[in-house]
Amino acid sequence: KAYNGFMQSAVVPTPHVIETGNWGCGAFAGNPDLKAVIQILAATSARCKQLIFYCFGVGITPKMFL
């Protein structure tokens, strides 16, 4: 799901930057570390130029992984 969401459309010629966060880690009690790794791998596979990861409610500033 993450890979499909991160794929850049062939119609969009702009730089590929993704801003994301802890998917499924709130009410669904998912593992934040695992969710981050899944998104990093998906963004890399989708040839993302930059991934900015927001950790809402943790008191951590956004991190750029790629």
Tab-separated table of C-alpha atoms in Angstrom:
chain	number	residue	atom	x	y	z
A	1	LYS	CA	0.000	0.000	0.000
A	2	ALA	CA	2.790	2.425	0.866
A	3	TYR	CA	4.616	1.762	-2.413
A	4	ASN	CA	1.470	2.417	-4.457
A	5	GLY	CA	0.825	5.600	-2.524
A	6	PHE	CA	4.395	6.805	-2.995
A	7	MET	CA	4.662	6.074	-6.729
A	8	GLN	CA	4.944	9.249	-8.750
A	9	SER	CA	2.550	9.553	-11.628
A	10	ALA	CA	4.197	9.755	-15.047
A	11	VAL	CA	2.097	12.879	-15.640
A	12	VAL	CA	3.623	14.779	-12.689
A	13	PRO	CA	7.070	16.214	-13.603
A	14	THR	CA	7.715	17.834	-10.191
A	15	PRO	CA	10.343	16.662	-7.663
A	16	HIS	CA	9.145	13.670	-5.683
A	17	VAL	CA	8.973	14.593	-1.983
A	18	ILE	CA	6.912	12.589	0.520
A	19	GLU	CA	5.828	13.840	3.938
A	20	THR	CA	4.495	11.058	6.156
A	21	GLY	CA	4.181	9.854	9.733
A	22	ASN	CA	3.401	6.907	12.004
A	23	TRP	CA	0.767	5.091	9.941
A	24	GLY	CA	-1.380	2.759	12.022
A	25	CYS	CA	0.459	3.462	15.267
A	26	GLY	CA	-2.283	5.286	17.174
A	27	ALA	CA	-5.628	3.595	17.707
A	28	PHE	CA	-4.409	0.489	15.866
A	29	ALA	CA	-1.396	0.025	18.197
A	30	GLY	CA	1.063	-0.739	15.420
A	31	ASN	CA	4.831	-0.856	15.898
A	32	PRO	CA	6.206	2.637	15.030
A	33	ASP	CA	9.679	1.330	14.149
A	34	LEU	CA	8.292	-1.292	11.773
A	35	LYS	CA	5.925	1.211	10.156
A	36	ALA	CA	8.813	3.639	9.592
A	37	VAL	CA	10.994	0.938	7.996
A	38	ILE	CA	8.145	-0.151	5.709
A	39	GLN	CA	7.664	3.438	4.526
A	40	ILE	CA	11.401	4.010	4.022
A	41	LEU	CA	11.668	0.843	1.918
A	42	ALA	CA	8.547	1.756	-0.082
A	43	ALA	CA	9.809	5.303	-0.727
A	44	THR	CA	13.195	3.977	-1.835
A	45	SER	CA	11.545	1.464	-4.185
A	46	ALA	CA	9.333	4.228	-5.583
A	47	ARG	CA	12.485	6.299	-6.276
A	48	CYS	CA	11.414	9.058	-3.919
A	49	LYS	CA	13.839	11.990	-3.848
A	50	GLN	CA	13.097	12.933	-0.231
A	51	LEU	CA	11.109	11.381	2.635
A	52	ILE	CA	10.197	13.579	5.599
A	53	PHE	CA	8.887	11.609	8.573
A	54	TYR	CA	6.785	13.341	11.244
A	55	CYS	CA	6.477	11.721	14.675
A	56	PHE	CA	3.320	13.419	15.940
A	57	GLY	CA	2.963	13.701	19.691
A	58	VAL	CA	6.446	12.407	20.433
A	59	GLY	CA	8.136	15.792	20.661
A	60	ILE	CA	10.576	14.965	17.857
A	61	THR	CA	11.175	17.283	14.914
A	62	PRO	CA	10.647	15.895	11.387
A	63	LYS	CA	13.401	13.598	10.168
A	64	MET	CA	14.589	13.383	6.573
A	65	PHE	CA	15.550	9.824	5.671
A	66	LEU	CA	16.311	10.088	1.967
